[in-house]
């Protein structure tokens, strides 16, 4: 059994002035908490946390992590609380223990295997501090090492979970050593026959191959010496799991696998790595397509190395991995190792005050950020890594414990649509972790979400303001569009009936007799409903339709009170069509710009279906929009905007100095901003307020003009007003 001084000795070997007291106290506390409990192996329970802490010291982690390793099971298995841990060992240790406990309490066993990837991401996301994962993986590694004492059923469950979740997780974090050991242990329990055969075959091969390995090692060492390069070379047999995967994937027998033996050359500098690669390629012919430069293109888990397979001395394939010792440390222990390495490498003293301690509480992301600065193309690396890891997604649970993956910022409505379109449509309320929340609440990792449905509920246009998923958006839009069309149809019918009465036409009757159908083609519509909706949307005036209908019924034109020409120009004048606008899903609607907020191209806008006067377009933040009925709001987009002037009001507050008005007017003229009208007011406090209505082509031009004006010394404020 491991003794506590073995752990502290190890830690002081890599941390100067390490806080060994913290580790000692954690040990004493843990031993007391677990006192009297015996593991299935017959050892006292404390042997498990001790082994976990030892593994963590082996990975060269900080004192807080090692202490957390000692304490990791106290909250879950004993009466100890996280608060107690915090009080005794500080928030750093407490946070790690808390994180490990939370992961342990996640019920992973029942999950379908296809969700393993999600669970891995969830674990990553939940553990904001990478040290939580280190402790969890060390915990799992020791449990796997001692799996023989478990019942066979339990062995299978734990091994499967390890294979599906923890081994790939270790891989993602670049903990190569942990990953390979976990994989080989999984193979042992999940496929004992394969494991047995491979173990025998490998040991035979190793025995047979020993002279060969020695020969290659000697050749390489000679080569290094001759070229005055310092370094170490190791020959090793690949781990069983990877051999097994290769046999399965490529359908090979054991004897058909050539590169069972890999050589690793560890050097002092990057330059030496490439030099040695060149030397090897000069002696042995490289196998085409087997050279990989992970030094200039590191893997997402930060792995760096040169790989090459060559045809060796006796015509056998040999694989080489060439890297620096720092790269090797990362290859085996991942990013945490790097963090460690860098701090020690820089000779930084680990601070003892609370302040520096806090500063040391790096989150996983922070470390990555530091690290990526040194990479050749950090932005790309970062983008891949973040996408790959967890940055832009959240993982939440359904009431059944299934996991749903949603984009960052997703709301209960997104969640509802992710479950089923029907659930989304009928979504009336939501609970997060058992508490009622508004539908626009933001979901966080690990939240358990429940949707309250109501069969009378319908999707609301308001939801479009906060939903994040395409599925929810499309569904809501389609729905509201249908509703809007239905409304337009009944509105159109209403308007026609009213107009019809003036001409003594019973529109209802005419519809029943199919007379309106005769007009459909003439108005370029697809159906009677289509025609009605166009009237509702004010595409055609009711008068125009009734006139045609009159002609159909009476075989002669309606005796109009106004001359035809005048009526049309009149209508045009009243409702000038707004160019450069597009209403999604509806064409040819009469649009007018609202005079209350004078929207400019590029601004978020919304359409409002007026009663019989077409659609007015408002800025989305216009104060009037709040008072509009939801059902009458329409989505409108700027599209194919023409270079024509749009009005905008601006207000400038400046010192009341001579020539200010002239200066600003000249400036606007220089910027090709036309002034439509303006007013000027001097105040007693020595300032002036200038207000202009100007004409600009878009928002950018307006902003540019405002910033130019603002740059004038005497100007205190220049803004757009409604
Ligand atoms: Mn444990």
CSV table of C-alpha atoms in Angstrom, one decimal, residues 272-565:
chain,number,residue,atom,x,y,z
A,272,UNK,CA,17.0,18.3,-33.6
A,273,UNK,CA,13.7,16.6,-34.3
A,274,UNK,CA,13.7,17.6,-38.0
A,275,UNK,CA,17.4,16.9,-38.2
A,276,UNK,CA,17.0,13.3,-36.9
A,277,UNK,CA,14.0,12.7,-39.1
A,278,UNK,CA,16.2,13.7,-42.1
A,279,UNK,CA,19.0,11.3,-40.9
A,280,UNK,CA,16.6,8.4,-40.6
A,281,UNK,CA,15.0,9.0,-44.0
A,282,UNK,CA,18.5,9.1,-45.4
A,283,UNK,CA,19.3,5.6,-44.1
A,284,UNK,CA,15.9,3.9,-44.4
A,285,UNK,CA,13.3,4.4,-47.1
A,286,UNK,CA,10.2,6.0,-45.8
A,287,UNK,CA,6.8,4.3,-46.5
A,288,UNK,CA,4.8,6.8,-48.6
A,289,UNK,CA,1.9,8.4,-46.9
A,290,UNK,CA,3.1,7.5,-43.4
A,291,UNK,CA,4.9,10.7,-42.6
A,292,UNK,CA,2.9,13.0,-40.3
A,293,UNK,CA,4.1,16.4,-39.0
A,294,UNK,CA,2.2,17.0,-35.8
A,295,UNK,CA,4.8,19.5,-34.7
A,296,UNK,CA,3.7,22.2,-37.2
A,297,UNK,CA,0.1,20.9,-37.1
A,298,UNK,CA,-0.6,19.9,-33.5
A,299,UNK,CA,-3.6,17.7,-32.8
A,300,UNK,CA,-6.5,19.3,-31.0
A,301,UNK,CA,-5.5,17.8,-27.8
A,302,UNK,CA,-2.1,19.5,-28.2
A,303,UNK,CA,-0.2,16.4,-29.2
A,304,UNK,CA,3.0,17.3,-31.0
A,305,UNK,CA,5.4,14.8,-32.6
A,306,UNK,CA,6.9,13.7,-35.9
A,307,UNK,CA,5.7,10.3,-37.1
A,308,UNK,CA,7.2,8.3,-39.9
A,309,UNK,CA,7.2,4.7,-40.9
A,310,UNK,CA,10.3,3.4,-42.7
A,311,UNK,CA,11.5,0.1,-44.2
A,312,UNK,CA,14.0,-0.9,-41.5
A,313,UNK,CA,17.2,-3.0,-41.5
A,314,UNK,CA,15.7,-6.4,-42.4
A,315,UNK,CA,13.0,-5.1,-44.6
A,316,UNK,CA,10.6,-4.8,-41.7
A,317,UNK,CA,8.5,-1.7,-41.2
A,318,UNK,CA,9.4,0.4,-38.2
A,319,UNK,CA,7.5,3.4,-36.9
A,320,UNK,CA,9.3,6.3,-35.4
A,321,UNK,CA,8.0,9.0,-33.2
A,322,UNK,CA,10.3,12.0,-32.8
A,323,UNK,CA,9.7,14.8,-30.4
A,324,UNK,CA,11.2,17.0,-27.7
A,325,UNK,CA,10.9,16.1,-24.0
A,326,UNK,CA,8.4,18.8,-23.5
A,327,UNK,CA,6.3,17.4,-26.3
A,328,UNK,CA,6.6,14.0,-24.8
A,329,UNK,CA,5.4,15.3,-21.4
A,330,UNK,CA,2.3,16.7,-23.1
A,331,UNK,CA,1.9,13.5,-25.2
A,332,UNK,CA,1.7,11.5,-22.0
A,333,UNK,CA,0.0,13.8,-19.6
A,334,UNK,CA,-1.7,16.3,-21.7
A,335,UNK,CA,-2.4,19.9,-21.2
A,336,UNK,CA,-2.0,19.8,-17.4
A,337,UNK,CA,1.5,18.6,-17.8
A,338,UNK,CA,2.2,21.6,-20.0
A,339,UNK,CA,0.8,24.0,-17.6
A,340,UNK,CA,3.0,22.5,-14.9
A,341,UNK,CA,6.0,22.4,-17.1
A,342,UNK,CA,5.8,26.0,-18.1
A,343,UNK,CA,5.4,27.2,-14.5
A,344,UNK,CA,8.4,25.2,-13.3
A,345,UNK,CA,10.3,26.0,-16.5
A,346,UNK,CA,9.9,29.7,-15.9
A,347,UNK,CA,11.1,29.2,-12.4
A,348,UNK,CA,8.0,30.8,-11.0
A,349,UNK,CA,7.5,30.5,-7.3
A,350,UNK,CA,4.2,29.1,-6.4
A,351,UNK,CA,2.7,31.9,-4.3
A,352,UNK,CA,1.5,31.2,-0.8
A,353,UNK,CA,-0.8,34.1,-0.3
A,354,UNK,CA,-4.5,33.8,-1.0
A,355,UNK,CA,-4.3,36.3,-3.8
A,356,UNK,CA,-1.8,34.4,-5.9
A,357,UNK,CA,-3.5,31.2,-5.1
A,358,UNK,CA,-6.6,32.6,-6.6
A,359,UNK,CA,-4.7,33.7,-9.6
A,360,UNK,CA,-3.5,30.2,-10.0
A,361,UNK,CA,-6.9,28.8,-10.2
A,362,UNK,CA,-6.7,28.5,-14.0
A,363,UNK,CA,-9.6,27.2,-15.7
A,364,UNK,CA,-9.1,24.8,-18.5
A,365,UNK,CA,-9.8,27.5,-21.1
A,366,UNK,CA,-7.4,30.0,-19.6
A,367,UNK,CA,-4.6,27.5,-19.9
A,368,UNK,CA,-5.4,26.8,-23.5
A,369,UNK,CA,-5.5,30.5,-24.2
A,370,UNK,CA,-2.0,30.8,-22.8
A,371,UNK,CA,-0.8,27.9,-24.7
A,372,UNK,CA,-2.2,28.8,-28.0
A,373,UNK,CA,-0.3,32.1,-28.1
A,374,UNK,CA,2.8,30.1,-28.9
A,375,UNK,CA,1.4,28.2,-31.8
A,376,UNK,CA,2.0,29.1,-35.4
A,377,UNK,CA,-1.7,29.5,-36.2
A,378,UNK,CA,-3.3,30.0,-32.9
A,379,UNK,CA,-6.6,31.2,-34.2
A,380,UNK,CA,-7.3,28.2,-36.2
A,381,UNK,CA,-6.2,25.9,-33.4
A,382,UNK,CA,-8.5,27.7,-31.0
A,383,UNK,CA,-11.5,27.6,-33.4
A,384,UNK,CA,-11.1,23.9,-33.8
A,385,UNK,CA,-10.6,23.2,-30.2
A,386,UNK,CA,-13.5,25.3,-29.0
A,387,UNK,CA,-15.8,23.8,-31.6
A,388,UNK,CA,-14.6,20.4,-30.7
A,389,UNK,CA,-14.8,20.8,-27.0
A,390,UNK,CA,-17.8,22.6,-25.6
A,391,UNK,CA,-17.8,26.3,-26.1
A,392,UNK,CA,-20.7,26.8,-28.4
A,393,UNK,CA,-23.1,24.2,-27.0
A,394,UNK,CA,-24.9,23.3,-23.9
A,395,UNK,CA,-26.1,19.9,-22.8
A,396,UNK,CA,-29.3,19.5,-20.9
A,397,UNK,CA,-31.3,16.6,-19.6
A,398,UNK,CA,-34.9,15.7,-20.4
A,399,UNK,CA,-37.0,14.5,-17.5
A,400,UNK,CA,-36.1,10.9,-18.6
A,401,UNK,CA,-32.5,11.6,-18.3
A,402,UNK,CA,-31.8,11.8,-22.0
A,403,UNK,CA,-29.3,14.4,-23.2
A,404,UNK,CA,-30.1,17.1,-25.7
A,405,UNK,CA,-27.4,19.1,-27.3
A,406,UNK,CA,-28.3,22.7,-28.0
A,407,UNK,CA,-26.4,25.8,-29.1
A,408,UNK,CA,-25.2,28.2,-26.5
A,409,UNK,CA,-27.9,30.6,-25.4
A,410,UNK,CA,-30.7,28.2,-26.2
A,411,UNK,CA,-34.0,28.6,-24.4
A,412,UNK,CA,-36.7,26.2,-23.1
A,413,UNK,CA,-38.5,26.8,-26.5
A,414,UNK,CA,-35.5,25.5,-28.4
A,415,UNK,CA,-35.5,22.6,-26.0
A,416,UNK,CA,-39.2,21.9,-26.6
A,417,UNK,CA,-38.8,21.9,-30.4
A,418,UNK,CA,-35.7,19.7,-30.0
A,419,UNK,CA,-37.9,17.1,-28.3
A,420,UNK,CA,-40.8,17.3,-30.8
A,421,UNK,CA,-42.4,19.9,-33.1
A,422,UNK,CA,-45.7,19.3,-31.3
A,423,UNK,CA,-44.1,19.9,-27.9
A,424,UNK,CA,-42.7,23.1,-29.2
A,425,UNK,CA,-46.0,24.3,-30.7
A,426,UNK,CA,-47.9,23.6,-27.5
A,427,UNK,CA,-45.2,24.9,-25.2
A,428,UNK,CA,-46.8,27.0,-22.5
A,429,UNK,CA,-44.2,27.0,-19.7
A,430,UNK,CA,-41.0,25.5,-18.5
A,431,UNK,CA,-39.2,24.3,-15.4
A,432,UNK,CA,-35.4,24.2,-15.1
A,433,UNK,CA,-34.2,22.0,-12.3
A,434,UNK,CA,-37.8,21.9,-10.9
A,435,UNK,CA,-38.3,25.7,-10.9
A,436,UNK,CA,-40.7,27.6,-13.2
A,437,UNK,CA,-38.7,29.8,-15.5
A,438,UNK,CA,-39.8,32.2,-18.3
A,439,UNK,CA,-39.7,30.7,-21.8
A,440,UNK,CA,-36.8,33.0,-22.8
A,441,UNK,CA,-34.6,31.7,-20.0
A,442,UNK,CA,-31.1,30.6,-21.0
A,443,UNK,CA,-30.3,27.0,-20.5
A,444,UNK,CA,-27.0,26.0,-18.8
A,445,UNK,CA,-25.0,22.8,-18.9
A,446,UNK,CA,-26.4,20.0,-16.9
A,447,UNK,CA,-29.8,21.7,-16.5
A,448,UNK,CA,-32.7,19.4,-16.2
A,449,UNK,CA,-35.5,20.8,-18.3
A,450,UNK,CA,-39.2,20.1,-18.3
A,451,UNK,CA,-41.7,21.6,-20.7
A,452,UNK,CA,-45.3,22.3,-19.7
A,453,UNK,CA,-47.6,22.0,-22.6
A,454,UNK,CA,-51.1,23.3,-23.2
A,455,UNK,CA,-53.2,22.0,-26.1
A,456,UNK,CA,-54.7,25.4,-26.7
A,457,UNK,CA,-51.3,27.1,-26.9
A,458,UNK,CA,-49.9,28.2,-30.2
A,459,UNK,CA,-46.5,29.3,-31.3
A,460,UNK,CA,-45.9,33.0,-30.8
A,461,UNK,CA,-44.1,35.5,-33.0
A,462,UNK,CA,-42.4,36.8,-29.9
A,463,UNK,CA,-40.5,33.5,-29.6
A,464,UNK,CA,-38.5,34.4,-32.7
A,465,UNK,CA,-36.8,37.1,-30.7
A,466,UNK,CA,-35.0,34.6,-28.5
A,467,UNK,CA,-34.9,31.1,-30.0
A,468,UNK,CA,-31.5,30.0,-31.1
A,469,UNK,CA,-32.1,26.8,-33.1
A,470,UNK,CA,-33.0,26.6,-36.7
A,471,UNK,CA,-35.6,24.0,-36.1
A,472,UNK,CA,-37.6,26.2,-33.6
A,473,UNK,CA,-37.2,29.3,-35.9
A,474,UNK,CA,-38.5,27.6,-39.0
A,475,UNK,CA,-41.4,26.0,-37.3
A,476,UNK,CA,-42.5,29.2,-35.6
A,477,UNK,CA,-42.1,31.2,-38.7
A,478,UNK,CA,-44.1,28.8,-40.8
A,479,UNK,CA,-46.8,28.7,-38.2
A,480,UNK,CA,-47.1,32.5,-37.8
A,481,UNK,CA,-47.0,32.9,-41.6
A,482,UNK,CA,-50.0,30.6,-41.9
A,483,UNK,CA,-51.8,32.4,-39.2
A,484,UNK,CA,-51.0,35.8,-40.8
A,485,UNK,CA,-52.3,34.5,-44.2
A,486,UNK,CA,-55.5,33.3,-42.6
A,487,UNK,CA,-56.0,36.6,-41.0
A,488,UNK,CA,-55.3,38.4,-44.3
A,489,UNK,CA,-57.9,36.2,-46.0
A,490,UNK,CA,-60.7,37.0,-43.6
A,491,UNK,CA,-59.7,40.7,-43.6
A,492,UNK,CA,-59.7,40.7,-47.4
A,493,UNK,CA,-63.2,39.1,-47.4
A,494,UNK,CA,-64.4,41.7,-44.9
A,495,UNK,CA,-63.1,44.6,-47.0
A,496,UNK,CA,-64.6,43.2,-50.2
A,497,UNK,CA,-68.0,42.7,-48.6
A,498,UNK,CA,-67.9,46.3,-47.4
A,499,UNK,CA,-66.9,47.6,-50.7
A,500,UNK,CA,-69.4,45.3,-52.4
A,501,UNK,CA,-72.3,46.8,-50.5
A,502,UNK,CA,-71.5,50.2,-52.0
A,503,UNK,CA,-71.8,48.7,-55.5
A,504,UNK,CA,-74.8,46.6,-54.4
A,505,UNK,CA,-73.0,43.4,-54.8
A,506,UNK,CA,-73.4,40.5,-52.4
A,507,UNK,CA,-69.9,39.3,-52.3
A,508,UNK,CA,-70.8,36.2,-50.2
A,509,UNK,CA,-73.3,35.2,-52.8
A,510,UNK,CA,-70.9,35.9,-55.6
A,511,UNK,CA,-68.3,33.7,-54.0
A,512,UNK,CA,-70.8,30.9,-53.7
A,513,UNK,CA,-71.6,31.2,-57.3
A,514,UNK,CA,-67.9,30.9,-58.1
A,515,UNK,CA,-67.8,34.4,-59.6
A,516,UNK,CA,-64.6,35.4,-57.7
A,517,UNK,CA,-62.9,32.4,-59.2
A,518,UNK,CA,-63.2,34.1,-62.6
A,519,UNK,CA,-61.0,37.0,-61.3
A,520,UNK,CA,-58.3,34.9,-59.9
A,521,UNK,CA,-56.3,34.7,-63.1
A,522,UNK,CA,-56.9,38.3,-63.9
A,523,UNK,CA,-55.2,39.3,-60.7
A,524,UNK,CA,-52.4,36.8,-61.2
A,525,UNK,CA,-53.4,34.9,-58.1
A,526,UNK,CA,-53.3,31.1,-57.5
A,527,UNK,CA,-56.7,30.8,-55.8
A,528,UNK,CA,-59.6,32.7,-54.4
A,529,UNK,CA,-58.0,32.6,-51.0
A,530,UNK,CA,-54.9,33.9,-52.5
A,531,UNK,CA,-56.8,36.8,-54.0
A,532,UNK,CA,-58.6,37.5,-50.7
A,533,UNK,CA,-55.3,37.5,-48.8
A,534,UNK,CA,-53.8,39.9,-51.3
A,535,UNK,CA,-56.7,42.3,-50.6
A,536,UNK,CA,-56.1,41.7,-46.9
A,537,UNK,CA,-52.4,42.6,-47.3
A,538,UNK,CA,-53.5,45.6,-49.3
A,539,UNK,CA,-51.9,44.5,-52.5
A,540,UNK,CA,-55.1,45.2,-54.4
A,541,UNK,CA,-57.6,47.8,-53.2
A,542,UNK,CA,-61.1,46.3,-52.6
A,543,UNK,CA,-62.4,48.8,-55.0
A,544,UNK,CA,-60.4,47.4,-57.9
A,545,UNK,CA,-61.6,43.9,-57.2
A,546,UNK,CA,-65.2,44.9,-56.9
A,547,UNK,CA,-65.0,46.8,-60.1
A,548,UNK,CA,-63.9,43.7,-61.9
A,549,UNK,CA,-66.5,41.7,-60.1
A,550,UNK,CA,-69.2,44.1,-61.2
A,551,UNK,CA,-68.1,43.7,-64.8
A,552,UNK,CA,-68.3,40.0,-64.5
A,553,UNK,CA,-71.8,40.1,-63.0
A,554,UNK,CA,-73.3,42.8,-65.2
A,555,UNK,CA,-71.2,42.3,-68.3
A,556,UNK,CA,-70.3,46.0,-68.2
A,557,UNK,CA,-67.9,48.2,-66.2
A,558,UNK,CA,-69.0,49.7,-62.9
A,559,UNK,CA,-70.1,53.2,-63.2
A,560,UNK,CA,-67.3,54.8,-61.1
A,561,UNK,CA,-67.7,58.1,-59.4
A,562,UNK,CA,-64.1,59.1,-59.9
A,563,UNK,CA,-62.4,58.9,-63.2
A,564,UNK,CA,-60.3,55.7,-63.4
A,565,UNK,CA,-57.0,57.4,-63.9
